[in-house]
Structures are given as structure tokens and as C-alpha cells.
Tab-separated table of C-alpha atoms in Angstrom:
chain	number	residue	atom	x	y	z
A	1	MET	CA	156.197	52.249	31.850
A	2	ILE	CA	153.616	52.199	29.198
A	3	PRO	CA	149.921	54.203	30.667
A	4	GLU	CA	152.363	56.594	32.479
A	5	MET	CA	153.901	57.701	28.848
A	6	PHE	CA	150.867	57.126	26.837
A	7	LYS	CA	149.631	60.386	27.027
A	8	TYR	CA	153.435	62.328	26.311
A	9	PHE	CA	153.167	60.410	22.964
A	10	PRO	CA	149.849	61.062	21.596
A	11	ASP	CA	151.029	59.901	17.622
A	12	LYS	CA	151.880	56.393	19.273
A	13	LYS	CA	148.697	56.185	20.456
A	14	ASN	CA	146.952	53.468	17.445
A	15	ASP	CA	150.155	51.676	18.149
A	16	THR	CA	149.820	51.873	21.920
A	17	MET	CA	147.318	49.695	21.826
A	18	ASN	CA	147.947	47.264	19.244
A	19	ALA	CA	151.127	46.571	20.728
A	20	LEU	CA	148.851	45.285	23.920
A	21	CYS	CA	145.907	43.839	22.365
A	22	ASP	CA	149.151	41.663	20.673
A	23	LEU	CA	150.378	40.763	24.398
A	24	VAL	CA	147.223	40.750	25.197
A	25	GLU	CA	146.662	37.551	22.501
A	26	LEU	CA	149.954	35.746	23.135
A	27	ASP	CA	149.760	32.509	24.640
A	28	ASP	CA	152.078	32.802	27.669
A	29	ILE	CA	149.417	33.403	31.054
A	30	VAL	CA	152.531	35.882	32.157
A	31	ILE	CA	152.602	38.521	29.389
A	32	LYS	CA	148.739	38.350	29.083
A	33	LYS	CA	148.083	39.406	32.956
A	34	SER	CA	150.830	41.776	32.754
A	35	ALA	CA	149.028	43.649	29.269
A	36	LEU	CA	145.841	42.926	30.902
A	37	ASN	CA	146.777	45.188	33.545
A	38	ALA	CA	148.429	47.857	32.234
A	39	ILE	CA	145.300	48.156	30.073
A	40	LYS	CA	143.810	48.295	32.936
A	41	THR	CA	145.990	50.630	34.014
A	42	LEU	CA	145.652	52.499	31.061
A	43	CYS	CA	141.923	52.995	30.972
A	44	GLU	CA	142.180	54.917	34.045
A	45	LEU	CA	144.395	57.500	33.527
A	46	ASN	CA	142.977	58.155	30.184
A	47	PRO	CA	139.058	56.889	30.908
A	48	THR	CA	137.466	59.350	27.970
A	49	GLU	CA	140.346	58.470	25.579
A	50	VAL	CA	141.249	55.025	24.763
A	51	VAL	CA	138.320	52.789	26.987
A	52	PHE	CA	135.920	52.413	23.961
A	53	GLN	CA	138.834	51.360	22.129
A	54	MET	CA	139.969	48.642	24.240
A	55	ALA	CA	137.040	47.066	24.973
A	56	SER	CA	136.511	46.744	21.497
A	57	ALA	CA	139.794	45.316	21.639
A	58	LEU	CA	138.511	42.865	24.904
A	59	VAL	CA	135.350	41.913	23.334
A	60	GLN	CA	136.696	39.638	20.505
A	61	LEU	CA	139.015	37.302	22.614
A	62	LEU	CA	135.728	36.643	25.328
A	63	PRO	CA	134.534	33.200	22.707
A	64	ASP	CA	138.338	32.145	24.222
A	65	GLU	CA	136.946	29.990	27.119
A	66	GLU	CA	140.781	29.161	28.512
A	67	TYR	CA	141.141	33.340	29.344
A	68	THR	CA	137.400	33.865	30.142
A	69	LYS	CA	137.648	34.924	32.816
A	70	LEU	CA	140.763	37.219	33.246
A	71	ILE	CA	138.995	38.461	30.341
A	72	ALA	CA	135.329	39.728	31.516
A	73	GLU	CA	137.647	40.867	35.139
A	74	THR	CA	139.871	43.614	32.461
A	75	LEU	CA	136.393	44.413	30.480
A	76	SER	CA	134.743	44.482	34.698
A	77	GLU	CA	137.140	47.458	35.112
A	78	LEU	CA	136.503	49.243	32.496
A	79	VAL	CA	132.690	49.420	32.601
A	80	LYS	CA	134.236	51.137	36.020
A	81	THR	CA	135.899	53.195	34.559
A	82	ASN	CA	133.617	54.618	31.207
A	83	ILE	CA	130.275	52.185	31.663
A	84	ASP	CA	128.658	54.852	28.568
A	85	GLN	CA	131.966	53.705	26.521
A	86	ALA	CA	132.095	50.203	27.305
A	87	LEU	CA	128.173	49.829	26.955
A	88	GLU	CA	128.643	51.330	23.590
A	89	ALA	CA	131.467	48.388	22.236
A	90	LEU	CA	129.750	45.591	23.624
A	91	LEU	CA	126.052	46.656	21.905
A	92	ASN	CA	128.238	47.000	18.542
A	93	GLN	CA	128.707	43.595	18.531
A	94	LEU	CA	125.989	42.094	18.133
A	95	GLU	CA	125.697	41.938	15.065
A	96	GLY	CA	128.372	39.062	15.292
A	97	ASP	CA	128.572	36.005	15.160
A	98	GLU	CA	126.488	33.732	17.475
A	99	GLU	CA	128.805	32.187	19.297
A	100	LEU	CA	130.000	35.875	20.135
A	101	ARG	CA	126.416	37.414	20.354
A	102	SER	CA	125.709	35.157	23.566
A	103	LYS	CA	128.657	36.073	24.845
A	104	VAL	CA	128.602	39.673	25.015
A	105	LEU	CA	124.987	39.567	26.087
A	106	ASN	CA	125.957	37.604	28.860
A	107	PHE	CA	128.229	39.327	30.201
A	108	ILE	CA	126.176	42.696	30.034
A	109	ARG	CA	122.980	40.900	32.008
A	110	ASN	CA	126.190	39.272	34.537
A	111	ASN	CA	128.712	42.533	34.564
A	112	VAL	CA	126.912	45.938	33.788
A	113	LEU	CA	124.021	45.419	34.469
A	114	SER	CA	123.923	43.276	37.727
A	115	LYS	CA	122.368	43.119	40.882
A	116	ALA	CA	125.815	44.827	42.771
A	117	ASN	CA	126.107	47.384	39.877
A	118	ARG	CA	121.790	48.408	39.999
A	119	LYS	CA	121.534	48.300	44.030
A	120	ALA	CA	124.829	50.543	44.629
A	121	LYS	CA	124.371	53.965	45.972
A	122	ASP	CA	126.945	55.472	43.321
A	123	SER	CA	124.773	53.516	41.301
A	124	ILE	CA	126.707	53.962	37.222
A	125	VAL	CA	123.543	51.599	35.766
A	126	THR	CA	121.347	55.092	34.910
A	127	PRO	CA	118.817	56.242	33.813
A	128	GLU	CA	120.850	56.985	30.528
A	129	ILE	CA	122.298	53.683	30.402
A	130	GLU	CA	119.142	52.031	31.017
A	131	LYS	CA	117.822	53.774	27.443
A	132	LYS	CA	120.554	52.630	25.511
A	133	VAL	CA	120.416	49.089	26.296
A	134	VAL	CA	116.372	48.805	26.328
A	135	ASP	CA	116.880	50.450	22.682
A	136	ALA	CA	119.227	48.212	21.601
A	137	PHE	CA	117.818	45.145	22.516
A	138	THR	CA	114.164	46.720	21.073
A	139	GLU	CA	115.839	47.056	17.584
A	140	LYS	CA	117.155	43.246	18.129
A	141	LEU	CA	114.484	41.150	19.686
A	142	PRO	CA	112.275	40.504	16.268
A	143	PHE	CA	115.493	39.575	14.514
A	144	ALA	CA	117.130	37.132	16.989
A	145	GLU	CA	117.662	33.843	15.590
A	146	SER	CA	118.238	32.147	18.261
A	147	VAL	CA	116.335	31.632	21.997
A	148	GLU	CA	118.644	31.501	24.168
A	149	ASP	CA	119.379	34.929	22.710
A	150	TYR	CA	116.244	35.887	22.710
A	151	ILE	CA	115.936	35.097	26.555
A	152	ASN	CA	118.969	37.002	27.558
A	153	MET	CA	117.716	40.152	26.296
A	154	ILE	CA	114.268	39.127	27.972
A	155	PHE	CA	115.555	38.928	31.709
A	156	THR	CA	117.995	41.116	30.968
A	157	LEU	CA	115.341	44.369	30.621
A	158	ARG	CA	112.860	42.375	33.480
A	159	TYR	CA	115.039	43.573	35.971
A	160	LEU	CA	115.350	47.207	34.641
A	161	LYS	CA	113.550	49.816	36.598
A	162	THR	CA	112.761	51.033	33.191
A	163	TYR	CA	110.310	47.997	33.078
A	164	SER	CA	109.609	46.873	36.944
A	165	ALA	CA	109.530	50.514	38.475
A	166	THR	CA	105.889	49.807	38.148
A	167	ASP	CA	102.946	47.331	36.638
A	168	GLU	CA	102.401	49.060	33.593
A	169	GLY	CA	106.116	49.013	32.376
A	170	MET	CA	105.883	44.909	33.729
A	171	LYS	CA	102.691	44.679	30.718
A	172	GLU	CA	104.199	46.772	28.102
A	173	LEU	CA	107.268	44.246	28.212
A	174	ALA	CA	105.573	41.803	28.093
A	175	ASN	CA	103.751	42.712	24.873
A	176	LEU	CA	107.185	43.615	23.229
A	177	ALA	CA	108.320	39.978	24.589
A	178	VAL	CA	105.223	38.665	23.188
A	179	ASP	CA	105.218	40.668	19.337
A	180	SER	CA	108.602	40.415	19.470
A	181	THR	CA	107.641	35.828	18.326
A	182	ALA	CA	106.319	37.966	15.303
A	183	ILE	CA	103.298	35.572	15.752
A	184	ASP	CA	100.490	37.111	14.482
A	185	PHE	CA	97.716	35.865	16.821
A	186	ASP	CA	94.425	37.308	14.967
A	187	ASP	CA	95.223	35.841	12.451
A	188	ALA	CA	92.753	32.838	11.416
A	189	GLU	CA	95.012	30.474	9.644
A	190	PHE	CA	97.268	31.012	12.866
A	191	ASN	CA	98.737	27.541	12.933
A	192	PRO	CA	101.429	26.956	16.408
A	193	THR	CA	102.930	23.534	14.534
A	194	THR	CA	104.271	25.590	12.026
A	195	ASP	CA	106.760	28.207	13.484
A	196	LYS	CA	108.434	26.428	16.243
A	197	THR	CA	111.030	28.591	16.802
A	198	SER	CA	108.630	31.525	17.560
A	199	LEU	CA	106.945	28.766	19.328
A	200	LYS	CA	109.721	28.334	21.870
A	201	LYS	CA	110.232	31.694	22.310
A	202	LEU	CA	107.257	32.574	23.720
A	203	LEU	CA	107.224	29.488	25.812
A	204	ALA	CA	110.976	30.484	27.023
A	205	ILE	CA	109.752	33.671	28.145
A	206	VAL	CA	106.585	33.114	30.071
A	207	PRO	CA	108.323	31.337	34.138
A	208	ILE	CA	110.425	34.757	33.177
A	209	LEU	CA	107.949	37.204	33.085
A	210	SER	CA	105.180	35.111	35.405
A	211	ALA	CA	108.011	35.017	38.237
A	212	ALA	CA	107.608	39.204	38.917
A	213	TYR	CA	103.752	37.838	40.200
A	214	GLN	CA	106.101	37.303	42.529
A	215	ARG	CA	107.313	40.696	43.377
A	216	GLY	CA	103.764	42.446	42.903
A	217	GLN	CA	103.810	43.084	39.467
A	218	SER	CA	101.929	41.543	37.067
A	219	PRO	CA	102.385	41.268	33.175
A	220	ASP	CA	100.609	37.700	33.716
A	221	VAL	CA	97.573	39.196	31.719
A	222	VAL	CA	98.651	39.793	28.549
A	223	ILE	CA	100.326	36.280	28.433
A	224	ALA	CA	97.084	34.719	30.148
A	225	GLU	CA	95.376	35.922	26.786
A	226	TYR	CA	97.522	35.603	23.691
A	227	LEU	CA	98.236	31.594	25.378
A	228	LEU	CA	94.281	31.203	25.179
A	229	LYS	CA	94.692	32.054	22.200
A	230	ILE	CA	97.326	29.133	20.658
A	231	VAL	CA	95.122	26.151	23.497
A	232	PRO	CA	92.598	25.963	20.601
A	233	LYS	CA	94.909	25.608	18.054
A	234	MET	CA	97.654	23.545	19.584
A	235	ASP	CA	96.141	19.633	19.188
A	236	GLY	CA	98.958	18.771	15.706
A	237	LEU	CA	101.493	19.871	19.009
A	238	GLU	CA	103.613	17.596	20.905
A	239	LEU	CA	102.517	16.485	24.234
A	240	GLU	CA	105.139	17.961	25.944
A	241	GLU	CA	104.636	21.303	23.827
A	242	GLN	CA	101.176	21.366	25.481
A	243	GLY	CA	101.682	20.297	28.657
A	244	THR	CA	103.862	23.306	28.675
A	245	ILE	CA	101.546	25.921	27.700
A	246	LEU	CA	98.720	24.127	29.931
A	247	GLN	CA	100.897	24.305	33.391
A	248	ALA	CA	102.219	28.081	32.365
A	249	LEU	CA	98.327	29.522	32.149
A	250	ALA	CA	97.290	26.798	34.790
A	251	ASP	CA	100.078	28.870	36.593
A	252	LEU	CA	98.500	32.932	35.400
A	253	ALA	CA	95.049	31.606	35.367
A	254	HIS	CA	93.921	33.543	38.276
A	255	THR	CA	94.955	36.891	36.787
A	256	LEU	CA	91.948	36.697	34.179
A	257	ASN	CA	89.436	39.384	34.205
A	258	THR	CA	85.650	37.294	34.067
A	259	PHE	CA	84.744	38.594	30.481
A	260	THR	CA	87.825	36.356	29.955
A	261	ALA	CA	86.821	33.522	31.726
A	262	LYS	CA	83.337	33.537	30.241
A	263	ASP	CA	84.386	32.886	26.578
A	264	TYR	CA	86.346	29.900	27.426
A	265	LEU	CA	84.750	28.462	29.535
A	266	LYS	CA	83.010	26.408	28.003
A	267	ILE	CA	86.036	25.539	25.880
A	268	PHE	CA	88.224	24.090	28.461
A	269	PHE	CA	85.121	22.118	30.089
A	270	ASP	CA	84.864	19.684	26.810
A	271	ARG	CA	88.464	20.207	26.381
A	272	MET	CA	88.340	18.350	30.394
A	273	MET	CA	85.614	16.324	29.199
A	274	ALA	CA	87.757	14.916	26.334
A	275	PHE	CA	90.346	13.553	28.487
A	276	LEU	CA	87.448	11.610	31.080
A	277	PRO	CA	86.446	9.133	29.484
A	278	PRO	CA	82.404	8.393	30.074
A	279	PRO	CA	82.612	4.781	32.876
A	280	ALA	CA	81.469	2.113	30.319
A	281	LYS	CA	80.295	-1.302	31.332
A	282	LYS	CA	80.638	-4.975	29.953
A	283	ASP	CA	78.218	-6.842	28.076
A	284	GLU	CA	75.808	-8.111	29.707
A	285	ASP	CA	76.723	-11.887	28.296
A	286	SER	CA	80.320	-11.773	29.709
A	287	MET	CA	79.049	-10.581	32.947
A	288	LYS	CA	76.935	-13.276	33.253
A	289	ASP	CA	80.159	-15.849	32.414
A	290	ASP	CA	82.100	-14.119	34.628
A	291	GLU	CA	80.949	-15.684	37.987
A	292	ASN	CA	83.188	-13.760	40.157
A	293	THR	CA	81.206	-9.925	39.613
A	294	THR	CA	80.311	-9.112	42.566
A	295	SER	CA	79.977	-5.132	41.993
A	296	ALA	CA	79.558	-2.654	39.728
A	297	GLU	CA	83.055	-1.053	40.189
A	298	GLU	CA	84.892	-4.774	39.111
A	299	THR	CA	82.791	-4.732	35.824
A	300	GLU	CA	84.585	-1.296	34.364
A	301	THR	CA	86.964	-0.976	31.958
A	302	THR	CA	90.049	1.049	33.515
A	303	PRO	CA	90.700	3.647	30.930
A	304	ASP	CA	94.051	4.994	29.952
A	305	TYR	CA	94.130	8.778	31.370
A	306	ASN	CA	96.724	11.623	30.858
A	307	LEU	CA	96.897	12.764	34.234
A	308	SER	CA	99.943	15.434	33.453
A	309	LEU	CA	97.568	16.930	30.447
A	310	LEU	CA	94.452	16.010	32.972
A	311	GLU	CA	95.442	18.342	36.203
A	312	PRO	CA	96.701	21.445	34.278
A	313	TYR	CA	93.229	21.294	32.532
A	314	MET	CA	91.318	20.685	35.672
A	315	ILE	CA	93.035	23.395	37.256
A	316	ILE	CA	92.929	26.064	34.688
A	317	PHE	CA	89.037	24.775	34.272
A	318	ILE	CA	88.310	25.415	38.624
A	319	LYS	CA	90.306	29.053	38.418
A	320	MET	CA	87.799	30.556	35.428
A	321	ALA	CA	84.731	28.674	37.272
A	322	ALA	CA	86.136	31.147	40.383
A	323	LYS	CA	85.567	33.809	38.583
A	324	GLU	CA	81.908	33.211	36.895
A	325	PRO	CA	79.860	30.310	39.026
A	326	GLU	CA	76.407	31.197	37.644
A	327	LEU	CA	77.128	30.218	34.695
A	328	LEU	CA	78.417	26.302	35.419
A	329	ASN	CA	74.715	25.453	35.320
A	330	PRO	CA	73.934	25.228	31.770
A	331	ILE	CA	77.961	23.500	31.395
A	332	CYS	CA	77.793	21.500	33.778
A	333	GLY	CA	75.109	20.729	36.630
A	334	ILE	CA	76.902	22.448	38.855
A	335	LYS	CA	74.319	24.893	40.651
A	336	VAL	CA	75.876	27.990	42.299
A	337	ASN	CA	73.533	30.782	43.472
A	338	THR	CA	74.643	34.288	44.124
A	339	GLY	CA	71.715	36.086	43.492
A	340	GLN	CA	72.614	38.196	40.559
A	341	PRO	CA	70.184	38.033	37.774
A	342	GLY	CA	69.410	36.507	34.626
A	343	TYR	CA	71.584	33.415	34.660
A	344	ASP	CA	70.211	30.116	34.516
A	345	LEU	CA	69.194	28.794	37.319
A	346	GLY	CA	67.654	25.171	35.911
A	347	ASP	CA	67.741	21.775	36.522
A	348	TYR	CA	70.370	19.570	34.433
A	349	PRO	CA	70.883	16.131	36.130
A	350	GLU	CA	72.174	14.576	33.345
A	351	LYS	CA	74.844	16.632	32.999
A	352	ARG	CA	75.351	16.844	36.802
A	353	GLY	CA	75.352	12.758	36.926
A	354	ASP	CA	77.515	12.631	33.841
A	355	LEU	CA	79.970	14.168	35.332
A	356	LEU	CA	80.368	13.283	38.838
A	357	ASP	CA	80.245	9.647	36.769
A	358	ARG	CA	83.317	10.773	34.751
A	359	LEU	CA	84.878	11.981	38.219
A	360	GLY	CA	84.086	9.307	40.048
A	361	LEU	CA	85.587	7.143	37.474
A	362	LEU	CA	88.657	8.897	37.259
A	363	LYS	CA	89.034	9.148	41.143
A	364	ARG	CA	88.418	5.440	41.581
A	365	THR	CA	91.619	4.126	38.816
A	366	VAL	CA	93.526	6.561	40.639
A	367	THR	CA	93.261	5.615	43.978
A	368	LYS	CA	94.465	1.835	42.317
A	369	PHE	CA	97.070	3.360	41.648
A	370	LYS	CA	98.596	4.637	43.935
A	371	LYS	CA	98.493	1.479	45.911
A	372	ASN	CA	100.427	-0.393	43.285
A	373	ILE	CA	102.435	1.771	43.835
A	374	LYS	CA	102.613	2.463	47.149
A	375	GLN	CA	102.888	-1.414	47.161
A	376	SER	CA	106.432	-1.708	44.969
A	377	LYS	CA	109.540	-1.555	46.522
A	378	LEU	CA	112.208	0.680	45.540
A	379	PRO	CA	115.763	-0.700	44.468
A	380	PRO	CA	117.795	-1.538	47.608
A	381	ARG	CA	119.211	2.166	49.048
A	382	PRO	CA	123.106	2.849	47.737
A	383	ASP	CA	125.790	3.274	50.059
A	384	LEU	CA	129.244	3.723	49.160
A	385	SER	CA	129.900	0.902	47.801
A	386	THR	CA	127.847	0.778	45.318
A	387	PRO	CA	127.997	1.572	41.778
A	388	GLN	CA	127.383	5.683	40.724
A	389	GLU	CA	125.060	4.384	37.746
A	390	GLN	CA	123.010	2.555	40.378
A	391	VAL	CA	122.452	5.902	42.344
A	392	ASP	CA	121.478	7.211	39.819
A	393	GLU	CA	118.552	4.962	38.817
A	394	TYR	CA	117.616	4.804	42.316
A	395	HIS	CA	117.459	9.081	43.075
A	396	ALA	CA	115.326	8.709	39.346
A	397	LYS	CA	113.187	6.157	39.802
A	398	ARG	CA	112.447	7.555	43.366
A	399	LYS	CA	111.494	10.826	42.175
A	400	GLU	CA	109.694	9.555	39.732
A	401	ARG	CA	107.870	7.805	42.230
A	402	THR	CA	107.567	11.014	44.270
A	403	LEU	CA	105.799	13.246	41.530
A	404	ALA	CA	103.205	10.122	40.864
A	405	LEU	CA	102.430	10.127	44.200
A	406	ARG	CA	102.356	14.035	44.266
A	407	LEU	CA	100.277	13.903	40.764
A	408	ILE	CA	97.485	11.639	41.807
A	409	ASP	CA	97.456	13.369	45.281
A	410	ASN	CA	96.310	16.349	43.415
A	411	ILE	CA	93.782	15.014	40.668
A	412	VAL	CA	91.959	13.015	43.701
A	413	ALA	CA	92.123	16.853	45.570
A	414	LEU	CA	90.915	18.562	42.394
A	415	THR	CA	88.241	15.423	41.812
A	416	GLN	CA	86.944	16.846	44.933
A	417	ILE	CA	85.959	20.323	44.106
A	418	LEU	CA	83.870	19.114	41.556
A	419	MET	CA	81.741	16.513	43.629
A	420	THR	CA	81.221	18.567	45.824
A	421	LYS	CA	77.976	19.890	45.712
A	422	GLU	CA	78.234	23.506	46.724
A	423	PRO	CA	82.254	23.100	45.388
A	424	ARG	CA	84.940	25.723	46.881
A	425	PHE	CA	87.282	26.608	43.990
A	426	SER	CA	88.792	29.001	46.008
A	427	THR	CA	90.740	26.063	47.470
A	428	VAL	CA	92.433	25.147	44.038
A	429	GLU	CA	95.459	28.120	45.215
A	430	ASP	CA	96.123	25.596	47.923
A	431	ILE	CA	96.678	22.895	45.537
A	432	ASN	CA	100.369	22.777	44.478
A	433	PRO	CA	100.615	21.575	40.813
A	434	SER	CA	102.830	18.484	40.405
A	435	TRP	CA	104.781	20.363	37.744
A	436	ARG	CA	105.827	23.548	41.143
A	437	ARG	CA	109.117	23.536	43.308
A	438	GLY	CA	108.128	24.240	47.033
A	439	ARG	CA	104.646	24.277	48.947
A	440	PRO	CA	102.295	26.472	48.506
A	441	LYS	CA	100.836	29.487	50.690
A	442	LYS	CA	98.661	28.315	53.391
A	443	ARG	CA	95.156	30.686	53.699
A	444	SER	CA	93.818	31.356	56.609
A	445	SER	CA	90.146	32.271	57.385
A	446	HIS	CA	91.222	34.256	60.393
A	447	PRO	CA	89.909	37.580	59.611
A	448	ARG	CA	92.877	38.283	61.688
A	449	SER	CA	95.404	36.318	59.572
A	450	ASN	CA	96.158	38.960	57.992
A	451	LYS	CA	97.219	41.979	61.083
A	452	PRO	CA	101.602	41.786	61.914
A	453	LEU	CA	102.687	39.066	63.969
A	454	VAL	CA	104.316	41.190	66.625
A	455	LYS	CA	105.448	39.622	69.687
A	456	ASP	CA	107.056	42.136	71.718
A	457	ARG	CA	104.187	44.587	73.714
A	458	ARG	CA	104.814	47.676	72.925
A	459	ARG	CA	105.240	46.546	68.640
A	460	ARG	CA	103.090	45.263	69.123
A	461	ARG	CA	100.674	48.318	69.792
A	462	GLU	CA	102.287	50.408	67.560
A	463	ALA	CA	100.898	48.061	65.100
A	464	THR	CA	97.729	47.628	66.234
A	465	GLY	CA	96.890	50.924	68.060
A	466	ARG	CA	95.640	48.170	71.135
A	467	PRO	CA	97.449	48.845	74.633
A	468	ALA	CA	99.221	46.182	75.638
A	469	SER	CA	97.613	43.662	77.985
A	470	ARG	CA	98.580	43.427	82.003
A	471	ARG	CA	100.221	41.435	83.746
A	472	ARG	CA	98.160	39.200	85.713
A	473	ARG	CA	98.745	39.833	89.540
A	474	HIS	CA	97.696	37.675	91.587
A	475	ASN	CA	96.361	37.827	95.345
A	476	ASN	CA	98.539	36.608	97.718
A	477	GLY	CA	98.883	37.805	100.729
A	478	GLY	CA	99.551	41.740	99.836
A	479	ASN	CA	103.321	40.235	98.848
A	480	ASN	CA	102.779	41.627	94.635
A	481	ARG	CA	101.708	44.301	95.435
A	482	ARG	CA	104.548	45.270	97.592
A	483	ARG	CA	106.655	44.027	95.194
A	484	TYR	CA	104.648	46.283	92.550
A	485	SER	CA	104.796	49.610	94.767
A	486	ASN	CA	108.989	48.635	95.987
A	487	ARG	CA	109.877	48.594	92.474
A	488	ARG	CA	107.992	52.034	91.656
């Protein structure tokens, strides 16, 4: 009744809205639901007068975990009633405390700019609404202290047409995201270990933006070039942080141009070689004392490898080598003659021999390690009577074993690429890194592999431009001829 009589008492406007908000804050769920329904009806009947005030009041209640769903549903109805005023009320709360700001950002991403609202025929997310969100987020990004809030804003901006419609838009978003981390990459004294928050922001947005590459957009070049500037100065970081940077760069290395690959090829080769110790032979006295020594492999000591870092280093180096294979000869002795003049085609047997020795030792070591893993037995398979702790332990060990075997297989495959006399660097794309889920898309060397595969004869004729093959007629005493003539 209150919503219907609201317009007849303009002088009681503020008192009515305050009373409804007080009812919403009560603990009685029946009264709360009735007040929320009254607010929705009031806003539908007065879409230009009360939506902003009611949305501003309801946003304050989002942190209430017990009734968050009810408040969010009501706010969503207000957004549909008047998205301009409701969004303005939401954006005004970005100055609030961290908990409220996080709730508001999640609501804007999941409810206001949801896929349903963006893709609908009569979409309420107009270019003007997108511009309002872009302006507000662009202003707040450099001052976002929480990494979670920073990720929410970048993740929301990524799906707006302002950025996602073109490659240039995605690159602009990538530059905006990196600039907002407040990292000065051109500073000679830049040290990624001094500001961990900014580094966490940078690492957090890498998977968000790099996923756009699968949709035909390419912000990857921007991110990859920024990551390259961190690599020479990341020795002070923890191993987990180094691994995150290298894995992200390994996923994006194929987007680098030839000039960037030229500059960093030698750097990544040296860093890769630091993880590949040379074979260390036992001294002659110990070899004479050891009567069981029968081969050179048994005389070498087994070094400790950090395979989780070595894998991305090898992938990055191979992808860069595919860009400029002519530069490999003076670096590591791999001679690839592409016919381009001005490159060193001399012989470097010592460098090539050193690389092969190190790779050979790595391959033998991981092969033995793989054999030991396969021989090790997992705990008994759990059944319905097994305690939950043992079930979790079984699945954790099984997952660890699977990842270890997958990592070793990748190392062996990467080693094989570099040990081949004429390496085929493009085959690295067929290797699925151990940190990535799923399987890589298999490439086909068949010249017609990219043409559409259509079973229907008529559609095949339209797709390929060739007439469909005629049905083969066997000579059966004229029976086939009579059969087809009858059909006509």
C-alpha cells in the first residue's frame, strides 16, 4: 500500500524511504522480505525519483552475510529498473571500507555487468554505462591497496566492449593494468623484491589477460615484454614467485617479436644453463677402488635439479630460438642455416659438446627418477570404510605422482628437441606444460588440415567449391542402370 500512496504525499518522501530502510534492517525475516518487496514496487512506480536513494541504502547492507542474497536480488531489480542511478549509487561506495568495497565490486561484476545483461537483445549495459564504469575503475585502479579488489576491477573491465572488441582495446587494458601496479620497469634500480604487493598485482592479472589470447585477442605481447624486464632481477624472489613469472612467460613467449627474442636469447640460455650442471666424474683413485664400476654412467654423480624451474626456462628458450634460429650457433653450437646473410656459421664443437653433455646427464637422471616413481607403490585404494584423512592422503599422493611423471616426460621431450642435430623448435607447441590443465591442440602437417570437414555432400560442395563425388555404380547386368532410370 505504501508504494501506491507514495506519490500523493511528496512531503513525506524522505520519511517513507527511511522507514522502509529501518524495516529492512530488522532481524525478522518476514518483515525484512516484505520491506524489500515494497522497495522494489516503490522503485518500479517511481523509477527516476527514489532508485538512487534506495540503492545507496541497500548497498550498505551487502556485507551482512546472512541476508546478502536477499539484498543482492533486490539491488538487481533496482538495476533493471534504472541502471544509471543504481550504478551511480554502487560506484559511490568504492570509497568505503575494504569489506564493503569488495562486495560492491563483486556485485557490479556478477550482477550489473553480467553476461546476461551484456548479451541480451535489449541490453541495459549501454556504451554510456560502460564509460561510467571505465572512468570510475580507471581512477581507482592506481590506489587499490587490496590485490583482490585490483583483480576484480581488471576482470570486470576485460569483458566490456570498450576493451574486448578489438586487439588494440585489449592491449590498452594490459597497459592500464601494468601501469596501475606502480612498478617503474625503466628504473635502473628497480627491484621486484622491495614491493611485493605491486608484484602480486602484476602476477595476478597475467592469467586474466593471457586467457584473452584464446579468443583471438592479443594483450600477451604487452604482458610478456613487462615480464621479461623482471627476469634479470628476480633472483631475490622466492622460488614459487619465480616459477609463477617463468610459467606465465613460457605461455606467452610465442607472441614475442624477433627483435625482443634477439635481445633476450643469450640471457635465457645462460639462466637455463645455470640449472644444467655439467657431468662430474669421480677422481681416478676412487674409480680404482670401486671394483663394481663398469661404465662411464656409473662414475658420474647425480646432481640436484630444480625441474619445476628448468621446464619453463627450456620452453622459453626454445620458443625464442624458433624466432631467430640463426643466432644459436655462437651461443650454443646449434647450427641452423636459413640462408640469411650476415650470421655466424662457424664451428663451435666445444659449446655444442658441453650442451649435449649437460642434456645427456639430465635425460639419464630424470629417466632413472621416472623408473623409481613407477616402481613406488601408492597406498591402498580407499573404499567406503576408509577414513576421510586417508582418502585425502591417497588422492594427494596420486596427484603428486601424476604431476611428477608429466613433468619428467616434458623434460625428456624438451631435451630431445635440443639434442637433435637439426632441431624442430615448432614441436614445442605440442608439449603441454605441467602447470597447465588439459591437452594441447594437436597440429597437423597435412596441407588440407585447416579446411572444413563436412560430411554432408551438399555442404561439402559449398564449403570446398568442388562437386560431390558421384556414387559408384557396379556392373551388375544392367540392374543398376534400370534401377536409377526408374527413380528418374
